[in-house]
Tab-separated table of C-alpha atoms in Angstrom:
chain	number	residue	atom	x	y	z
A	341	MET	CA	-15.957	8.557	-2.038
A	342	CYS	CA	-15.504	10.278	-5.439
A	343	THR	CA	-15.429	13.949	-3.975
A	344	PHE	CA	-12.908	12.729	-1.305
A	345	ALA	CA	-10.656	11.089	-4.069
A	346	LEU	CA	-10.756	14.356	-6.067
A	347	THR	CA	-10.169	16.605	-3.248
A	348	GLY	CA	-6.690	14.659	-3.038
A	349	ASP	CA	-5.688	15.036	-6.555
A	350	ARG	CA	-8.141	16.720	-9.045
A	351	VAL	CA	-5.627	16.278	-11.803
A	352	THR	CA	-5.672	12.315	-11.658
A	353	ASP	CA	-6.655	10.422	-14.817
A	354	GLY	CA	-10.372	10.066	-15.232
A	355	ALA	CA	-11.104	13.052	-12.857
A	356	GLU	CA	-13.888	14.359	-15.219
A	357	GLY	CA	-15.864	11.052	-14.983
A	358	THR	CA	-15.241	10.851	-11.306
A	359	PHE	CA	-16.454	14.373	-10.679
A	360	ASP	CA	-19.581	13.629	-12.725
A	361	GLN	CA	-20.227	10.514	-10.567
A	362	ALA	CA	-19.915	12.292	-7.431
A	363	LEU	CA	-21.993	15.410	-8.716
A	364	THR	CA	-24.840	13.190	-9.938
A	365	ASN	CA	-25.078	11.127	-6.970
A	366	GLY	CA	-24.881	14.025	-4.680
A	367	LEU	CA	-27.562	16.272	-6.376
A	368	ALA	CA	-29.863	13.224	-6.731
A	369	ALA	CA	-29.604	12.504	-3.189
A	370	ILE	CA	-30.324	16.139	-2.118
A	371	VAL	CA	-33.302	16.458	-4.676
A	372	ALA	CA	-34.684	13.079	-3.609
A	373	HIS	CA	-34.574	14.022	0.054
A	374	THR	CA	-35.975	17.762	-0.393
A	375	TRP	CA	-38.488	17.148	-3.164
A	376	PRO	CA	-39.012	13.406	-3.288
A	377	GLY	CA	-39.691	12.092	-6.888
A	378	GLU	CA	-38.162	15.189	-8.807
A	379	GLU	CA	-35.033	13.569	-9.127
A	380	MET	CA	-36.492	11.024	-11.777
A	381	LYS	CA	-37.890	11.520	-15.053
A	382	THR	CA	-39.691	9.301	-17.648
A	383	VAL	CA	-37.691	8.129	-20.803
A	384	LYS	CA	-39.639	5.856	-23.393
A	385	GLY	CA	-41.822	4.440	-20.473
A	386	LYS	CA	-39.071	4.078	-17.993
A	387	ARG	CA	-38.305	5.990	-14.944
A	388	VAL	CA	-34.508	7.211	-14.779
A	389	VAL	CA	-32.657	9.461	-12.629
A	390	ARG	CA	-31.946	12.974	-14.212
A	391	SER	CA	-28.568	14.092	-15.306
A	392	ALA	CA	-26.424	16.361	-13.244
A	393	SER	CA	-27.318	19.374	-15.700
A	394	GLU	CA	-30.961	18.572	-15.292
A	395	LEU	CA	-31.019	18.334	-11.562
A	396	LEU	CA	-29.394	21.766	-11.480
A	397	LYS	CA	-31.072	23.709	-14.097
A	398	GLN	CA	-34.660	21.981	-14.219
A	399	VAL	CA	-34.986	21.120	-10.500
A	400	ILE	CA	-32.602	22.906	-8.051
A	401	SER	CA	-32.788	26.322	-10.041
A	402	GLU	CA	-36.514	26.240	-10.550
A	403	ARG	CA	-37.258	25.262	-7.157
A	404	THR	CA	-35.257	27.747	-5.335
A	405	ASN	CA	-35.910	30.487	-7.702
A	406	GLY	CA	-32.424	30.543	-8.894
A	407	THR	CA	-30.728	31.158	-5.289
A	408	GLY	CA	-29.672	27.400	-5.186
A	409	ARG	CA	-30.615	27.368	-1.561
A	410	VAL	CA	-31.857	23.888	-1.013
A	411	PRO	CA	-33.888	23.498	2.378
A	412	HIS	CA	-32.728	20.785	4.713
A	413	ALA	CA	-36.290	19.816	5.688
A	414	PRO	CA	-38.310	18.071	2.930
A	415	ASP	CA	-40.933	20.267	1.057
A	416	ALA	CA	-39.502	23.407	3.526
A	417	PRO	CA	-40.054	26.950	2.043
A	418	VAL	CA	-37.177	28.334	0.107
A	419	THR	CA	-35.040	30.781	1.799
A	420	GLY	CA	-34.754	34.321	0.183
A	421	GLU	CA	-31.838	36.202	-1.291
A	422	GLY	CA	-29.983	38.485	1.001
A	423	THR	CA	-27.012	38.307	3.609
A	424	VAL	CA	-27.136	35.467	5.827
A	425	GLN	CA	-25.360	35.577	9.134
A	426	GLY	CA	-23.747	32.426	10.964
A	427	PRO	CA	-21.740	29.552	9.920
A	428	SER	CA	-23.194	27.729	6.996
A	429	ASP	CA	-23.441	24.459	8.934
A	430	SER	CA	-26.011	26.235	11.202
A	431	ARG	CA	-28.237	27.210	8.249
A	432	PRO	CA	-31.363	25.374	7.347
A	433	TYR	CA	-30.201	24.971	3.727
A	434	THR	CA	-27.442	24.041	1.620
A	435	GLU	CA	-26.399	26.698	-0.903
A	436	VAL	CA	-25.829	24.974	-4.379
A	437	ASP	CA	-23.623	26.673	-6.664
A	438	ILE	CA	-25.784	26.376	-9.825
A	439	GLU	CA	-23.490	28.526	-11.918
A	440	GLY	CA	-20.103	26.962	-10.906
A	441	LEU	CA	-21.436	23.521	-11.076
A	442	GLY	CA	-23.103	23.888	-14.196
A	443	ALA	CA	-19.748	25.294	-15.586
A	444	ALA	CA	-17.999	22.198	-14.295
A	445	VAL	CA	-20.374	19.793	-16.045
A	446	ALA	CA	-19.704	21.649	-19.319
A	447	ALA	CA	-16.068	21.434	-18.602
A	448	THR	CA	-16.200	17.654	-18.357
A	449	GLN	CA	-18.425	16.827	-21.305
A	450	VAL	CA	-15.844	16.662	-24.412
A	451	ILE	CA	-13.522	14.010	-22.556
A	452	ARG	CA	-16.386	12.193	-21.095
A	453	HIS	CA	-18.551	11.570	-24.012
A	454	ALA	CA	-16.004	11.671	-26.753
A	455	ARG	CA	-17.794	13.972	-28.673
A	456	ASP	CA	-17.282	17.508	-30.423
A	457	THR	CA	-19.409	20.140	-28.512
A	458	GLY	CA	-18.071	23.036	-30.542
A	459	THR	CA	-16.649	24.621	-27.449
A	460	ASP	CA	-13.236	25.003	-25.942
A	461	THR	CA	-11.759	21.745	-25.299
A	462	ASP	CA	-9.297	23.166	-23.174
A	463	THR	CA	-11.627	23.781	-20.196
A	464	VAL	CA	-10.481	21.809	-17.028
A	465	LEU	CA	-11.853	21.164	-13.661
A	466	THR	CA	-10.923	23.838	-11.084
A	467	GLU	CA	-10.286	24.118	-7.417
A	468	GLU	CA	-13.610	26.137	-7.428
A	469	HIS	CA	-15.575	23.414	-9.054
A	470	LEU	CA	-14.148	21.071	-6.395
A	471	VAL	CA	-15.035	23.506	-3.436
A	472	ALA	CA	-18.540	23.845	-4.850
A	473	LEU	CA	-18.790	19.882	-5.010
A	474	ALA	CA	-17.612	19.449	-1.530
A	475	ALA	CA	-19.885	22.151	-0.229
A	476	LEU	CA	-23.114	19.847	-1.199
A	477	ASP	CA	-22.013	17.484	1.798
A	478	SER	CA	-23.538	20.100	4.323
A	479	HIS	CA	-26.881	19.004	3.147
A	480	PRO	CA	-28.455	16.164	5.447
A	481	ALA	CA	-28.947	13.755	2.676
A	482	LEU	CA	-25.249	13.446	2.274
A	483	GLY	CA	-22.917	14.527	5.376
A	484	SER	CA	-20.656	11.683	4.709
A	485	LEU	CA	-17.556	13.522	3.516
A	486	HIS	CA	-15.686	13.497	6.992
A	487	TRP	CA	-16.495	10.029	7.643
A	488	VAL	CA	-14.865	8.670	4.427
A	489	GLN	CA	-11.970	10.701	5.238
A	490	VAL	CA	-11.749	8.739	8.646
A	491	ASP	CA	-12.254	5.679	6.756
A	492	ARG	CA	-9.549	6.279	4.082
A	493	GLU	CA	-7.153	7.425	6.632
A	494	TRP	CA	-7.866	4.262	8.842
A	495	ASP	CA	-7.400	1.962	5.660
A	496	ARG	CA	-3.989	3.642	4.954
A	497	THR	CA	-2.808	3.059	8.482
A	498	GLU	CA	-3.426	-0.409	8.247
A	499	ILE	CA	-1.940	-0.798	4.993
A	500	SER	CA	1.181	1.102	5.975
A	501	ASP	CA	1.400	-0.740	9.236
A	502	ASP	CA	1.086	-4.183	7.206
A	503	ALA	CA	4.014	-3.234	4.971
A	504	GLU	CA	5.994	-2.249	7.924
A	505	ILE	CA	5.351	-5.572	9.541
A	506	GLU	CA	6.391	-7.496	6.322
A	507	ARG	CA	9.535	-5.308	6.139
A	508	ALA	CA	10.405	-6.010	9.902
A	509	HIS	CA	9.952	-9.795	9.293
A	510	ARG	CA	12.327	-9.601	6.495
A	511	TYR	CA	15.125	-7.788	8.518
A	512	TYR	CA	14.268	-10.268	11.243
A	513	ASN	CA	14.889	-13.307	8.942
A	514	ALA	CA	18.007	-12.235	7.866
A	515	LEU	CA	19.697	-12.191	11.350
A	516	ASP	CA	21.587	-15.228	12.369
A	517	GLU	CA	20.388	-17.072	15.462
A	518	ALA	CA	23.232	-15.976	17.662
A	519	GLU	CA	22.381	-12.281	16.890
A	520	ILE	CA	18.924	-12.688	17.765
A	521	GLU	CA	19.580	-14.473	20.999
A	522	ARG	CA	22.075	-11.693	21.882
A	523	ARG	CA	19.487	-8.869	21.246
A	524	VAL	CA	16.607	-10.648	22.930
A	525	ALA	CA	18.624	-11.343	26.021
A	526	LEU	CA	19.253	-7.665	26.536
A	527	ASP	CA	17.232	-5.796	29.098
A	528	TYR	CA	16.040	-2.636	27.138
A	529	SER	CA	14.770	-0.776	30.126
A	530	SER	CA	18.103	-0.227	31.238
A	531	GLU	CA	20.139	-0.622	27.955
A	532	ALA	CA	17.873	1.412	25.615
A	533	PHE	CA	18.531	5.347	25.848
A	534	ILE	CA	16.024	8.067	24.724
A	535	ALA	CA	16.868	11.263	26.437
A	536	PRO	CA	18.650	12.164	29.772
A	537	ASP	CA	16.289	11.734	32.739
A	538	GLU	CA	13.710	10.350	30.471
A	539	PRO	CA	12.377	6.765	31.703
A	540	VAL	CA	12.461	3.976	29.201
A	541	HIS	CA	9.034	2.282	28.496
A	542	VAL	CA	9.314	-1.243	26.807
A	543	GLU	CA	6.624	-3.101	25.216
A	544	GLN	CA	6.461	-6.650	23.531
A	545	CYS	CA	6.974	-6.361	19.848
A	546	PRO	CA	4.060	-7.560	17.674
A	547	VAL	CA	6.460	-8.906	15.179
A	548	CYS	CA	9.269	-10.729	16.738
A	549	GLY	CA	7.609	-11.237	20.242
A	550	ALA	CA	10.573	-9.821	22.199
A	551	ASP	CA	10.405	-7.630	24.934
A	552	ALA	CA	12.229	-4.824	23.065
A	553	LEU	CA	9.989	-2.447	21.439
A	554	VAL	CA	11.250	0.856	23.155
A	555	ALA	CA	8.735	3.496	23.214
A	556	HIS	CA	9.599	7.089	22.797
A	557	GLY	CA	6.170	8.312	23.359
A	558	VAL	CA	2.542	6.958	23.660
A	559	ASP	CA	-0.581	7.379	21.723
A	560	SER	CA	-2.283	10.700	21.806
A	561	MET	CA	-5.723	9.577	22.876
A	562	ALA	CA	-5.585	7.551	26.232
A	563	ALA	CA	-1.673	6.906	26.738
A	564	MET	CA	-2.353	3.134	26.418
A	565	VAL	CA	-0.259	1.992	23.611
A	566	GLY	CA	3.655	2.913	23.133
A	567	VAL	CA	5.119	4.666	19.868
A	568	GLY	CA	8.800	3.667	18.957
A	569	HIS	CA	10.666	0.937	17.323
A	570	CYS	CA	11.766	-2.658	18.325
A	571	TRP	CA	15.732	-2.986	18.964
A	572	VAL	CA	15.531	-6.707	17.898
A	573	CYS	CA	13.716	-6.600	14.584
A	574	SER	CA	13.513	-3.186	13.865
A	575	TYR	CA	9.789	-2.729	13.682
A	576	GLU	CA	8.426	0.732	14.091
A	577	ARG	CA	5.051	1.446	15.371
A	578	SER	CA	3.800	5.147	14.449
A	579	MET	CA	1.495	7.459	16.341
A	580	ARG	CA	-1.324	6.572	13.911
A	581	VAL	CA	-0.914	2.933	14.494
A	582	ALA	CA	-0.926	3.536	18.244
A	583	ASP	CA	-3.920	5.783	18.015
A	584	GLN	CA	-5.921	3.360	15.975
A	585	MET	CA	-4.961	0.518	18.413
A	586	THR	CA	-6.269	2.396	21.392
A	587	VAL	CA	-9.524	3.071	19.679
A	588	ASN	CA	-9.932	-0.640	19.023
A	589	ALA	CA	-8.860	-1.419	22.643
A	590	LEU	CA	-11.517	1.165	23.857
A	591	ILE	CA	-14.133	-0.332	21.467
A	592	GLU	CA	-13.769	-3.843	22.748
A	593	ARG	CA	-13.927	-2.512	26.532
A	594	THR	CA	-17.171	-0.807	25.737
A	595	MET	CA	-18.619	-3.583	23.967
A	596	GLU	CA	-17.866	-5.905	26.960
A	597	ARG	CA	-19.860	-3.631	29.430
A	598	ASP	CA	-23.065	-5.092	30.505
A	599	ASN	CA	-24.766	-1.530	30.218
């Protein structure tokens, strides 16, 4: 979640702390999967998770002989240096950018810990640092960045549609009864116009309940839900909302099946 947030805006306030959280948790998960137990250390008799810097330098670098190639299978042999053919997602390892991520950790120290490190305080997170962070997601211990993106887009679609519904309600409530009756009484399958020779598809509006949602298109998945706006209350259904409604309907149908 932290990595996804940063890929959208690396200059957001608190980016350094978010980066460290993403990196430490990601590296800890990778090390725990590949070399169980080495993500921890003992401090004053207590077992604690190593810092991102320690995970990079004292575990990953040493275990991979400096290559940063972390095997996907626990305790599998480390792949040696050299040119590797094929896409990264087909390789049996994740290549951790030890140097780049180490530099990113150093770049966040001053602002995160409010202390003078004696180094240049103008260092900042770069696009290269974020690319190296996102690359960790190819390891099977993680592999969740895509689904976080799906979840976030799903949430944003729902939030956007909720706001549109509220706006349409305000518009509808501002109409007088006579105007509402006039609009509801119209047959939009014949009154509405989209394009010459293009049939008009009308659905019931989820806001005002009138058969007045004039669709100028349908969802991109199963052509089940119309995309358009209501000519009574002005509610507008986007393609994303239509797609989401279609997914929900398909899921419900699947769950109702006996098999």
